Amino acid sequence: MSTVATATDPFRFIGCVELRQSLDQRATDERELLDRLEDVPSGSVFYHTHGYFLRHRPITTAYGNDFAAWVAVHVRDQVLAERLAVINPFEFSSLEALREELLSAVHDHLVHLSVVPRVEYGEVFHFQQSHIVEVPLGSAAATLAEFRQGLAEVDASAIYYHMVEARARLGRRSGDFAEWLRTSLGMTALAERIQRIDAYMTSLERVRARVLALVDTALEEGA
Amino acid sequence: MIAVDDYRRVAPPGAVDIILRLAEHVRGRRFLHVSGGRFGGGAAEILQPLVPMLSDLGIDAAWEITGGDPGFYATTTALRAALTGTERALTDEALDHYVEMNRVNGKKLNLEADLVLVHDIQPATLIEHRPGEGRWVWRCHFDASRPSRRAWAFLRPYINQYDAAVFSLPKFARRLGIPKYVIAPSIDPLSDKNRELSPREVTTILRGLGVPQDKPLLLQVGPFTPGEDPVGVVDGYRLVKKYYNVRLVLAGTGDAERESVETLAELREAAHTDPDIVILELPPDAHLQINALQRAATIVVQKSVHAGFGLGAAEAMWKGKPVVGGFAGGLPQQIVYDVTGYTVHSVEGAAFRIRHLLNNPELIARMGAAGREHVRRSFLITRHLTDYMALLIHLTR
């Protein structure tokens, strides 16, 4: 389909805000981290791996998730921090698969240690989860040009909602942008390129810029 | 009155639009705040701008105040101190009187609302008088993680009657039978304490305070209490002073507690022997003075060893200053290590990081700029307003 095609179902941008909830589970050492990580709701796994992406904008820190950051900064175990940081949460088909990978990393690390690393001068790890409140942003796009304009203007939380929340928690594995471009505008190649964007260890604004660059290229090619 | 739209020039791009969209979901709903007073720091300081902003958004926002006699206030002060881990005597008679006063408050106040947010201790037992409709949430502004056992045993049954509680940090909470939400406090960038000041205004205010601007200024703002460790700051300053000709300003308020009086006497003695140590005892409403001092500072120090959340670091970072802070309370959440400043565990650590910054002036500018952006995203009242509306939507849908 061409870049001037008009969708019958316009894309509606949705932003979001996060309401954080503290759970009663906490960890003071890496063994407790392992034990609690097994038990906490999957929403907590999501919060500490994907929610990080929403909360840490625009300052991207050196660790890709809260577990790695805690182990590095508060337990000061750089080896486990590196092993946890390299786990890309966007690669997993489910939060349970991601949880299993995190558990394996901690377990395999502890197997080789005689003393369990613990917090001495830092802070205890408190498990949390979040409730996402959706915020329809009003703007709707029926063409690729309108989509581009809306994407450039919406609050960054919309990038999070459509690219992260939709994929990891709402079961829309392609992400909303790619899915709409594929099904409503028939732009399969562009959809696949957007779906392949590596959102790990970067900022929402960079993801926005990458999507915009791909859309701009498609618009130029179609002109 | 300042309108929500006025915050567009200071809030992150898109933040005000998100607020306006959220407000569409809850327009007309009644959101009642209940606290122990309209003035001072803590809950009152943030509710003063927040409640009018909620009204500006079309929410039926209200703020009620509990009253009481001297015995009521003495008990709530002691109870709060005990809940933060300080030894206090709490008699059954005093606690009964506190509950009774809130029974009277419950009859006087209009407590009908979709969401009632009850702030801190003074109104906490009002939950016994909740009307049939509406959700009730206890908003705890202090660190309740290590309370005295007796104080917590008294309060916990009341808190468990709420639908939920809100703490400033997960580590400030105790185990409860209700959901615990986490909402960090915030600063109002348009208030006297944080609004822009011209260099001329800063100079005039500092001249009035007797603080010359002829050398780099280290500043700590906070009560003259052992928890804020102003004596440790003086020790750190002395280690820095061997290498840099700096001035130290300690600005804050004292109180009648014995430890506070002793701390202030020790600081005055230090200032007596070193003219580059300036002790400023300021009234609680010296907002413009604090603002000017923070803007004039080269580096801001918040070397607390035991603190609640505290927003001194956020206030300083909003003014583009790097912060060297203690590893206590909310400081590790406000200071992004090596990005907006440093958290330290000792006097020596504070001195080392201050010297590190003075020796690398480009870091001061870079960290200051990063700090301002960090605060813009995470600690402005616009984020706080968003969180409260998310709470209202989540609990009343």
Coordinates of C-alpha atoms in Angstrom, one line a residue:
Chain A
M1 CA 0.0 0.0 0.0
S2 CA 1.3 3.5 -0.7
T3 CA 2.3 6.1 1.9
V4 CA -0.8 8.2 1.0
A5 CA -3.2 5.4 2.0
T6 CA -5.9 6.3 4.5
A7 CA -6.8 3.9 7.3
T8 CA -10.4 3.3 8.1
D9 CA -9.5 2.9 11.8
P10 CA -7.2 5.8 12.7
F11 CA -4.4 5.3 15.2
R12 CA -5.2 6.9 18.5
F13 CA -2.2 7.9 20.7
I14 CA -2.4 6.9 24.3
G15 CA -0.1 8.2 27.0
C16 CA 0.2 6.8 30.4
V17 CA 1.1 7.5 34.0
E18 CA 2.3 5.0 36.5
L19 CA 1.0 4.6 40.0
R20 CA 3.6 2.7 42.1
Q21 CA 2.7 0.2 44.7
S22 CA 5.1 -1.1 47.3
L23 CA 5.0 -4.8 48.1
D24 CA 6.0 -6.3 51.4
Q25 CA 8.8 -8.3 49.9
R26 CA 12.4 -7.0 50.3
A27 CA 15.9 -8.3 49.9
T28 CA 19.0 -7.5 51.9
D29 CA 21.3 -10.0 50.1
E30 CA 21.5 -11.8 46.8
R31 CA 19.9 -15.0 48.2
E32 CA 16.9 -13.1 49.4
L33 CA 16.8 -11.4 46.0
L34 CA 16.6 -14.9 44.4
D35 CA 13.9 -16.1 46.8
R36 CA 11.7 -13.1 46.6
L37 CA 12.1 -12.9 42.8
E38 CA 10.6 -16.3 42.6
D39 CA 7.5 -15.3 44.6
V40 CA 6.6 -11.7 43.6
P41 CA 3.7 -11.1 41.1
S42 CA 4.7 -10.9 37.5
G43 CA 3.7 -7.2 37.6
S44 CA 6.7 -6.6 39.9
V45 CA 9.0 -8.3 37.4
F46 CA 7.6 -6.0 34.8
Y47 CA 8.0 -2.9 37.0
H48 CA 11.6 -3.5 37.8
T49 CA 12.6 -4.4 34.2
H50 CA 10.4 -2.4 31.9
G51 CA 9.1 0.3 34.1
Y52 CA 12.7 1.4 34.6
F53 CA 12.5 2.6 31.0
L54 CA 9.7 5.0 31.8
R55 CA 11.1 6.3 35.1
H56 CA 14.7 6.9 34.2
R57 CA 14.1 9.2 31.3
P58 CA 16.0 11.2 30.3
I59 CA 18.9 10.1 32.4
T60 CA 19.8 6.6 31.2
T61 CA 21.9 5.0 33.8
A62 CA 24.4 2.3 33.4
Y63 CA 22.1 -0.6 34.2
G64 CA 19.2 -1.8 32.3
N65 CA 16.9 -2.9 35.2
D66 CA 16.4 -2.2 38.9
F67 CA 17.9 -5.6 39.9
A68 CA 21.2 -4.9 38.2
A69 CA 21.3 -1.4 39.5
W70 CA 20.7 -2.5 43.1
V71 CA 23.3 -5.3 42.9
A72 CA 25.9 -2.9 41.4
V73 CA 25.2 0.2 43.6
H74 CA 24.1 -1.2 46.9
V75 CA 25.5 -4.7 47.1
R76 CA 28.6 -3.7 45.0
D77 CA 28.8 -7.0 43.2
Q78 CA 29.8 -6.0 39.7
V79 CA 29.8 -9.5 38.3
L80 CA 26.2 -10.2 39.0
A81 CA 25.3 -6.7 38.0
E82 CA 26.8 -7.3 34.6
R83 CA 25.0 -10.6 34.2
L84 CA 21.7 -9.1 35.1
A85 CA 22.2 -5.9 33.1
V86 CA 22.8 -7.9 29.9
I87 CA 19.4 -9.5 30.0
N88 CA 17.3 -7.7 27.5
P89 CA 13.7 -7.8 28.8
F90 CA 12.3 -7.1 25.3
E91 CA 13.7 -10.4 24.0
F92 CA 11.3 -12.6 26.1
S93 CA 8.0 -13.9 25.0
S94 CA 6.5 -13.6 28.5
L95 CA 7.2 -12.1 31.9
E96 CA 7.5 -15.6 33.3
A97 CA 10.3 -16.4 30.8
L98 CA 12.0 -13.2 31.7
R99 CA 11.7 -14.1 35.4
E100 CA 13.2 -17.5 34.8
E101 CA 16.2 -15.9 33.0
L102 CA 16.8 -13.5 35.9
L103 CA 16.5 -16.3 38.5
S104 CA 19.0 -18.4 36.5
A105 CA 21.4 -15.6 36.4
V106 CA 21.3 -15.0 40.2
H107 CA 21.2 -18.8 41.0
D108 CA 24.2 -19.6 38.8
H109 CA 26.2 -16.7 40.3
L110 CA 25.5 -17.8 43.8
V111 CA 26.4 -21.4 43.2
H112 CA 30.0 -20.3 42.8
L113 CA 30.2 -18.2 45.9
S114 CA 30.9 -19.3 49.4
V115 CA 29.6 -16.1 51.0
V116 CA 26.3 -14.5 49.8
P117 CA 27.0 -10.8 48.9
R118 CA 24.8 -8.5 50.9
V119 CA 24.1 -4.8 51.5
E120 CA 26.5 -3.3 53.9
Y121 CA 26.3 0.4 53.4
G122 CA 23.7 0.7 50.8
E123 CA 19.9 0.3 50.7
V124 CA 17.6 -2.7 51.0
F125 CA 15.8 -3.7 47.7
H126 CA 12.1 -3.1 48.0
F127 CA 9.9 -4.9 45.5
Q128 CA 7.2 -2.8 43.9
Q129 CA 4.7 -3.1 41.1
S130 CA 2.8 -0.5 39.2
H131 CA -0.7 0.3 37.9
I132 CA -0.7 2.0 34.6
V133 CA -3.4 4.7 34.0
E134 CA -4.0 5.2 30.3
V135 CA -4.4 8.7 29.1
P136 CA -6.0 9.1 25.6
L137 CA -4.1 12.0 24.1
G138 CA -6.8 13.0 21.6
S139 CA -4.7 13.0 18.5
A140 CA -5.7 10.5 15.8
A141 CA -3.9 9.6 12.6
A142 CA -5.4 8.1 9.5
T143 CA -2.4 8.5 7.1
L144 CA 1.3 7.9 7.5
A145 CA 1.9 11.7 7.4
E146 CA -0.6 12.3 10.2
F147 CA 0.9 9.4 12.1
R148 CA 4.3 11.1 11.8
Q149 CA 3.0 14.4 12.9
G150 CA 1.2 12.9 15.9
L151 CA 4.3 10.8 16.9
A152 CA 6.5 13.8 16.9
E153 CA 4.2 15.8 19.2
V154 CA 2.9 13.3 21.8
D155 CA 4.2 13.0 25.3
A156 CA 7.0 10.5 25.7
S157 CA 4.8 8.3 27.8
A158 CA 2.9 7.4 24.6
I159 CA 6.1 5.9 23.2
Y160 CA 6.3 3.8 26.4
Y161 CA 2.7 2.8 26.2
H162 CA 2.7 1.7 22.5
M163 CA 6.2 0.3 22.3
V164 CA 6.7 -1.3 25.8
E165 CA 3.5 -1.7 27.8
A166 CA 1.6 -3.0 24.7
R167 CA 4.2 -5.6 24.0
A168 CA 5.2 -6.8 27.4
R169 CA 2.0 -6.5 29.5
L170 CA -0.9 -6.2 27.1
G171 CA 0.2 -9.1 24.8
R172 CA 0.4 -7.1 21.6
R173 CA 3.8 -8.5 20.7
S174 CA 4.5 -6.4 17.7
G175 CA 3.9 -3.1 19.5
D176 CA 1.0 -0.9 18.5
F177 CA 2.8 1.2 15.9
A178 CA 4.0 -1.8 13.9
E179 CA 0.6 -3.5 14.2
W180 CA -1.3 -0.5 13.0
L181 CA 1.0 0.2 10.1
R182 CA 0.8 -3.4 9.0
T183 CA -2.9 -4.0 9.4
S184 CA -4.4 -0.6 8.7
L185 CA -2.0 0.9 6.1
G186 CA -0.6 -2.4 4.7
M187 CA 3.0 -1.2 5.2
T188 CA 4.5 -4.5 6.1
A189 CA 8.2 -3.6 5.5
L190 CA 8.0 -0.4 7.6
A191 CA 6.2 -2.3 10.3
E192 CA 8.9 -4.9 10.5
R193 CA 11.6 -2.3 10.7
I194 CA 9.9 -0.5 13.6
Q195 CA 9.3 -3.9 15.3
R196 CA 13.0 -4.6 15.2
I197 CA 14.0 -1.3 16.9
D198 CA 16.1 -2.2 20.0
A199 CA 14.5 -0.3 22.8
Y200 CA 16.8 -1.6 25.5
M201 CA 19.3 0.7 27.3
T202 CA 18.1 3.8 25.5
S203 CA 15.7 6.6 26.1
L204 CA 12.1 7.0 25.0
E205 CA 13.2 10.1 23.0
R206 CA 15.7 8.0 21.1
V207 CA 13.1 5.4 20.3
R208 CA 10.8 8.2 19.1
A209 CA 13.6 9.5 16.9
R210 CA 14.3 6.1 15.4
V211 CA 10.6 5.5 14.6
L212 CA 10.4 9.0 13.1
A213 CA 13.5 8.4 11.0
L214 CA 12.0 5.1 9.6
V215 CA 8.7 6.8 8.8
D216 CA 10.5 9.8 7.2
T217 CA 12.4 7.4 4.9
A218 CA 9.2 5.6 4.0
L219 CA 7.5 9.0 3.2
E220 CA 10.5 10.1 1.1
E221 CA 10.4 6.8 -0.8
G222 CA 6.7 7.1 -1.4
A223 CA 6.9 10.7 -2.6
Chain B
M1 CA -3.7 32.6 41.7
I2 CA -1.3 30.5 39.7
A3 CA -3.0 28.3 37.1
V4 CA -1.9 24.9 35.9
D5 CA -1.1 26.4 32.5
D6 CA 1.5 28.6 34.1
Y7 CA 3.6 25.5 34.7
R8 CA 4.1 24.9 31.0
R9 CA 7.2 27.0 31.0
V10 CA 8.9 24.9 33.8
A11 CA 7.4 21.4 33.5
P12 CA 8.7 18.8 31.1
P13 CA 7.2 19.0 27.6
G14 CA 3.8 17.4 27.4
A15 CA 3.4 17.1 31.2
V16 CA 0.7 19.8 31.5
D17 CA -1.2 18.2 28.5
I18 CA -1.2 14.9 30.3
I19 CA -2.5 16.6 33.4
L20 CA -5.3 18.2 31.4
R21 CA -6.2 14.9 29.9
L22 CA -6.2 13.1 33.2
A23 CA -8.4 15.8 34.6
E24 CA -11.1 15.0 32.0
H25 CA -11.5 11.6 33.7
V26 CA -12.1 13.0 37.1
R27 CA -13.7 16.4 36.6
G28 CA -16.4 17.0 39.2
R29 CA -15.2 14.3 41.6
R30 CA -14.7 15.5 45.1
F31 CA -11.1 15.1 46.4
L32 CA -10.8 16.0 50.0
H33 CA -7.5 16.6 51.8
V34 CA -7.5 16.6 55.6
S35 CA -4.4 17.8 57.6
G36 CA -3.5 19.2 60.9
G37 CA -2.8 22.8 59.7
R38 CA -2.5 25.1 56.8
F39 CA 1.0 26.5 57.5
G40 CA 4.5 25.2 57.9
G41 CA 6.4 22.5 55.9
G42 CA 5.4 19.0 55.0
A43 CA 1.8 18.4 53.9
A44 CA 0.8 22.0 54.3
E45 CA 3.6 23.4 52.1
I46 CA 2.6 21.2 49.2
L47 CA -1.2 21.4 49.7
Q48 CA -1.1 25.2 49.5
P49 CA -0.4 25.2 45.8
L50 CA -1.8 21.7 45.0
V51 CA -5.4 22.2 46.1
P52 CA -6.0 25.4 44.0
M53 CA -4.4 23.5 41.0
L54 CA -6.8 20.6 41.5
S55 CA -9.7 23.1 41.6
D56 CA -8.3 24.8 38.5
L57 CA -8.6 21.5 36.7
G58 CA -12.3 21.2 37.5
I59 CA -11.9 18.8 40.4
D60 CA -14.1 19.5 43.4
A61 CA -11.0 19.8 45.6
A62 CA -11.3 20.7 49.3
W63 CA -8.9 21.0 52.3
E64 CA -10.2 20.5 55.8
I65 CA -8.2 21.1 59.0
T66 CA -8.5 19.3 62.3
G67 CA -8.5 21.3 65.5
G68 CA -7.7 20.6 69.1
D69 CA -6.6 21.8 72.4
P70 CA -3.0 22.0 73.7
G71 CA -3.2 18.5 75.0
F72 CA -4.2 17.2 71.5
Y73 CA -1.2 18.9 69.9
A74 CA 1.2 17.8 72.5
T75 CA 0.1 14.2 72.0
T76 CA 0.2 14.3 68.2
T77 CA 3.7 15.8 68.4
A78 CA 4.9 13.1 70.7
L79 CA 3.1 10.4 68.7
R80 CA 4.8 11.5 65.5
A81 CA 8.2 11.6 67.2
A82 CA 7.6 8.1 68.5
L83 CA 6.6 6.9 65.1
T84 CA 9.9 8.2 63.7
G85 CA 11.7 6.2 66.4
T86 CA 12.3 8.8 69.0
E87 CA 11.7 7.9 72.7
R88 CA 8.5 9.6 73.8
A89 CA 6.1 8.9 76.8
L90 CA 2.6 8.2 75.6
T91 CA 0.0 7.7 78.2
D92 CA -3.4 6.0 77.6
E93 CA -5.1 9.1 78.8
A94 CA -3.3 11.3 76.3
L95 CA -4.0 8.9 73.5
D96 CA -7.7 8.6 74.5
H97 CA -7.9 12.4 74.5
Y98 CA -6.4 12.5 71.0
V99 CA -9.0 10.0 69.7
E100 CA -11.8 11.9 71.5
M101 CA -10.7 15.3 69.9
N102 CA -10.9 13.6 66.5
R103 CA -14.3 12.3 67.3
V104 CA -15.3 16.0 67.8
N105 CA -13.5 16.9 64.6
G106 CA -15.3 14.2 62.7
K107 CA -18.7 15.8 63.7
K108 CA -17.6 19.3 62.7
L109 CA -15.9 18.6 59.3
N110 CA -17.5 17.7 56.0
L111 CA -15.9 14.4 55.2
E112 CA -18.0 13.5 52.2
A113 CA -15.8 12.9 49.1
D114 CA -15.0 10.4 46.4
L115 CA -11.4 10.3 47.7
V116 CA -10.3 11.5 51.2
L117 CA -6.5 11.8 51.6
V118 CA -5.7 12.1 55.3
H119 CA -2.3 13.6 55.9
D120 CA 0.0 12.4 58.8
I121 CA -0.9 12.0 62.4
Q122 CA -3.2 14.7 63.6
P123 CA -6.3 13.6 61.6
A124 CA -5.3 9.9 61.4
T125 CA -8.0 8.5 63.7
L126 CA -10.7 10.3 61.8
I127 CA -11.1 7.1 59.8
E128 CA -13.4 5.9 62.6
H129 CA -15.9 8.5 61.5
R130 CA -15.8 8.0 57.7
P131 CA -19.1 8.3 56.0
G132 CA -20.5 5.3 54.0
E133 CA -19.3 6.4 50.6
G134 CA -15.9 7.3 49.3
R135 CA -12.4 5.9 49.5
W136 CA -10.0 6.8 52.3
V137 CA -6.3 6.9 52.0
W138 CA -3.7 7.7 54.7
R139 CA -0.9 9.9 53.4
C140 CA 2.3 9.4 55.6
H141 CA 4.9 12.1 54.9
F142 CA 7.5 10.8 57.3
D143 CA 9.7 7.8 57.7
A144 CA 7.6 5.3 59.7
S145 CA 9.8 2.3 59.2
R146 CA 11.3 2.2 62.7
P147 CA 8.6 3.4 65.1
S148 CA 8.5 2.8 68.8
R149 CA 6.5 -0.4 69.3
R150 CA 3.9 1.2 71.5
A151 CA 3.2 4.0 69.1
W152 CA 2.8 1.7 66.2
A153 CA 0.7 -0.8 68.1
F154 CA -1.7 2.2 68.9
L155 CA -1.8 3.6 65.3
R156 CA -1.7 0.5 63.2
P157 CA -5.4 -0.6 63.8
Y158 CA -6.5 2.8 62.6
I159 CA -4.4 2.7 59.5
N160 CA -5.6 -0.7 58.6
Q161 CA -9.2 0.7 58.4
Y162 CA -8.1 2.8 55.4
D163 CA -8.5 1.6 51.9
A164 CA -4.8 2.3 51.2
A165 CA -1.8 4.2 52.4
V166 CA 0.7 6.4 50.6
F167 CA 4.3 6.7 51.6
S168 CA 7.1 8.9 50.1
L169 CA 9.4 5.9 49.7
P170 CA 9.0 2.1 50.0
K171 CA 11.6 2.0 52.7
F172 CA 9.5 4.5 54.8
A173 CA 6.6 2.0 55.1
R174 CA 5.7 -0.7 57.6
R175 CA 3.9 -3.9 56.9
L176 CA 0.2 -3.2 56.6
G177 CA -2.9 -5.1 55.6
I178 CA -3.8 -2.5 52.9
P179 CA -2.2 -1.5 49.6
K180 CA 0.7 0.9 50.0
Y181 CA 1.3 3.3 47.2
V182 CA 4.5 5.3 46.7
I183 CA 4.4 9.0 45.8
A184 CA 7.5 11.1 46.3
P185 CA 7.0 14.7 47.5
S186 CA 7.8 17.6 45.3
I187 CA 8.8 21.2 45.1
D188 CA 6.8 24.1 43.6
P189 CA 9.0 25.8 41.0
L190 CA 6.8 28.9 41.1
S191 CA 6.9 29.5 44.8
D192 CA 9.1 32.0 46.6
K193 CA 11.4 29.3 47.6
N194 CA 12.1 28.1 44.1
R195 CA 11.1 30.8 41.6
E196 CA 13.7 32.5 39.4
L197 CA 15.6 35.4 41.1
S198 CA 17.7 37.9 39.2
P199 CA 21.4 38.2 40.2
R200 CA 20.6 41.6 41.6
E201 CA 17.9 40.2 43.9
V202 CA 20.3 37.5 45.0
T203 CA 23.0 40.0 45.8
T204 CA 20.5 42.2 47.7
I205 CA 19.2 39.4 49.8
L206 CA 22.7 38.0 50.6
R207 CA 23.8 41.5 51.6
G208 CA 20.9 41.7 53.9
L209 CA 21.9 38.4 55.4
G210 CA 25.5 39.5 55.8
V211 CA 26.9 36.9 53.4
P212 CA 29.6 38.3 51.1
Q213 CA 30.0 36.8 47.7
D214 CA 33.7 37.1 47.3
K215 CA 34.6 33.4 47.4
P216 CA 33.1 30.0 46.6
L217 CA 30.2 29.3 48.8
L218 CA 29.3 25.9 50.4
L219 CA 25.8 25.8 51.7
Q220 CA 23.8 23.5 53.9
V221 CA 20.1 24.4 54.6
G222 CA 18.4 22.5 57.3
P223 CA 17.4 22.4 61.0
F224 CA 20.3 22.6 63.5
T225 CA 19.8 19.1 64.7
P226 CA 22.1 16.1 65.0
G227 CA 20.1 14.4 62.3
E228 CA 21.2 17.0 59.7
D229 CA 24.8 16.7 61.0
P230 CA 25.8 20.4 60.6
V231 CA 28.8 19.8 62.9
G232 CA 29.9 17.1 60.4
V233 CA 29.5 19.7 57.6
V234 CA 31.9 22.0 59.5
D235 CA 34.4 19.2 59.9
G236 CA 34.2 18.5 56.2
Y237 CA 34.6 22.2 55.4
R238 CA 37.8 22.3 57.5
L239 CA 39.2 19.5 55.4
V240 CA 38.3 21.4 52.2
K241 CA 39.6 24.7 53.6
K242 CA 43.2 23.4 53.6
Y243 CA 43.1 23.6 49.9
Y244 CA 40.4 26.0 48.9
N245 CA 39.5 29.5 50.2
V246 CA 35.8 28.8 50.6
R247 CA 33.0 30.1 52.8
L248 CA 30.5 27.8 54.6
V249 CA 27.0 29.0 55.3
L250 CA 24.7 26.9 57.5
A251 CA 21.2 28.2 57.3
G252 CA 18.3 26.8 59.2
T253 CA 16.1 26.8 62.2
G254 CA 16.8 25.7 65.8
D255 CA 14.3 24.4 68.3
A256 CA 14.2 24.1 72.1
E257 CA 15.3 20.5 72.2
R258 CA 18.4 19.9 74.2
E259 CA 20.4 18.3 71.4
S260 CA 19.4 21.2 69.0
V261 CA 20.6 23.8 71.5
E262 CA 23.9 22.0 72.0
T263 CA 24.4 21.7 68.3
L264 CA 23.8 25.4 67.7
A265 CA 26.2 26.3 70.5
E266 CA 28.9 24.2 69.0
L267 CA 28.3 25.8 65.6
R268 CA 28.4 29.3 67.0
E269 CA 31.7 28.4 68.7
A270 CA 33.1 27.2 65.3
A271 CA 31.9 30.4 63.6
H272 CA 33.5 32.5 66.4
T273 CA 36.9 31.2 65.6
D274 CA 36.5 31.2 61.8
P275 CA 35.0 34.2 60.0
D276 CA 34.3 32.1 56.9
I277 CA 31.8 30.0 58.8
V278 CA 28.4 31.8 58.8
I279 CA 25.5 30.5 60.9
L280 CA 22.1 31.9 59.8
E281 CA 19.2 31.3 62.1
L282 CA 16.2 31.9 59.9
P283 CA 12.5 32.0 60.5
P284 CA 10.5 29.1 59.0
D285 CA 9.0 31.4 56.3
A286 CA 12.4 32.7 55.0
H287 CA 11.7 31.2 51.6
L288 CA 13.2 34.0 49.5
Q289 CA 16.4 34.0 51.6
I290 CA 16.8 30.2 51.2
N291 CA 16.2 30.6 47.5
A292 CA 18.9 33.3 47.2
L293 CA 21.4 31.4 49.2
Q294 CA 20.9 28.3 47.1
R295 CA 21.3 30.3 43.9
A296 CA 24.5 31.9 45.2
A297 CA 26.0 28.6 46.4
T298 CA 28.8 26.9 44.5
I299 CA 28.0 23.5 45.9
V300 CA 25.1 22.6 48.2
V301 CA 25.7 20.0 51.0
Q302 CA 22.9 18.0 52.6
K303 CA 24.9 15.8 54.9
S304 CA 22.0 14.3 56.8
V305 CA 22.6 11.1 58.7
H306 CA 19.0 10.5 59.6
A307 CA 16.2 12.3 57.7
G308 CA 12.8 12.0 56.3
F309 CA 12.5 12.5 52.6
G310 CA 13.6 16.2 52.7
L311 CA 13.6 18.2 49.6
G312 CA 16.7 20.4 50.1
A313 CA 18.6 18.5 47.5
A314 CA 15.8 18.8 44.9
E315 CA 15.5 22.6 45.7
A316 CA 19.3 23.0 45.1
M317 CA 19.4 20.9 42.0
W318 CA 16.5 22.9 40.6
K319 CA 18.7 26.0 40.9
G320 CA 21.4 24.2 38.9
K321 CA 23.7 23.2 41.8
P322 CA 25.5 19.9 42.3
V323 CA 24.7 18.3 45.7
V324 CA 26.9 16.4 48.0
G325 CA 24.5 14.5 50.3
G326 CA 24.4 12.0 53.0
F327 CA 23.2 8.5 52.4
A328 CA 20.0 9.0 54.4
G329 CA 16.2 9.5 53.9
G330 CA 15.3 10.6 50.4
L331 CA 18.7 11.8 49.4
P332 CA 19.8 8.7 47.5
Q333 CA 16.5 9.0 45.5
Q334 CA 17.2 12.7 44.7
I335 CA 20.9 12.6 43.9
V336 CA 21.9 10.5 40.9
Y337 CA 25.4 9.5 41.9
D338 CA 28.1 11.0 39.6
V339 CA 25.4 12.6 37.5
T340 CA 23.7 15.2 39.7
G341 CA 26.1 15.0 42.7
Y342 CA 27.4 12.5 45.1
T343 CA 26.0 10.6 48.1
V344 CA 28.6 10.1 50.8
H345 CA 28.9 8.1 54.0
S346 CA 31.3 10.1 56.0
V347 CA 32.8 13.6 56.7
E348 CA 35.9 12.6 54.7
G349 CA 33.7 11.5 51.8
A350 CA 31.9 14.8 51.8
A351 CA 35.2 16.7 51.8
F352 CA 36.7 14.5 49.1
R353 CA 33.7 15.1 46.8
I354 CA 33.6 18.9 47.5
R355 CA 37.3 19.1 46.6
H356 CA 36.7 16.9 43.5
L357 CA 34.1 19.4 42.3
L358 CA 36.0 22.5 43.2
N359 CA 39.0 21.0 41.3
N360 CA 36.9 20.3 38.2
P361 CA 34.6 23.3 37.8
E362 CA 33.2 22.0 34.5
L363 CA 31.7 19.2 36.5
I364 CA 29.9 21.8 38.7
A365 CA 28.1 23.2 35.6
R366 CA 27.4 19.8 34.0
M367 CA 26.0 18.2 37.2
G368 CA 24.0 21.3 37.9
A369 CA 22.4 21.2 34.5
A370 CA 21.7 17.4 34.9
G371 CA 20.3 18.0 38.3
R372 CA 17.8 20.6 37.1
E373 CA 16.5 18.2 34.4
H374 CA 16.3 15.4 36.9
V375 CA 14.2 17.5 39.2
R376 CA 12.1 18.8 36.2
R377 CA 11.1 15.1 35.5
S378 CA 10.9 13.7 39.0
F379 CA 10.3 16.3 41.7
L380 CA 8.2 19.1 40.5
I381 CA 4.6 19.7 41.7
T382 CA 3.3 18.8 38.2
R383 CA 4.5 15.2 38.7
H384 CA 2.9 15.2 42.1
L385 CA -0.4 16.4 40.7
T386 CA -0.2 13.7 38.1
D387 CA 0.4 11.1 40.7
Y388 CA -2.6 12.3 42.9
M389 CA -4.9 12.3 39.9
A390 CA -3.7 8.8 39.0
L391 CA -4.5 7.7 42.5
L392 CA -8.0 9.4 42.3
I393 CA -8.7 7.6 39.0
H394 CA -7.3 4.2 40.2
L395 CA -9.2 4.2 43.4
T396 CA -12.5 5.7 42.3
R397 CA -13.1 4.1 38.9

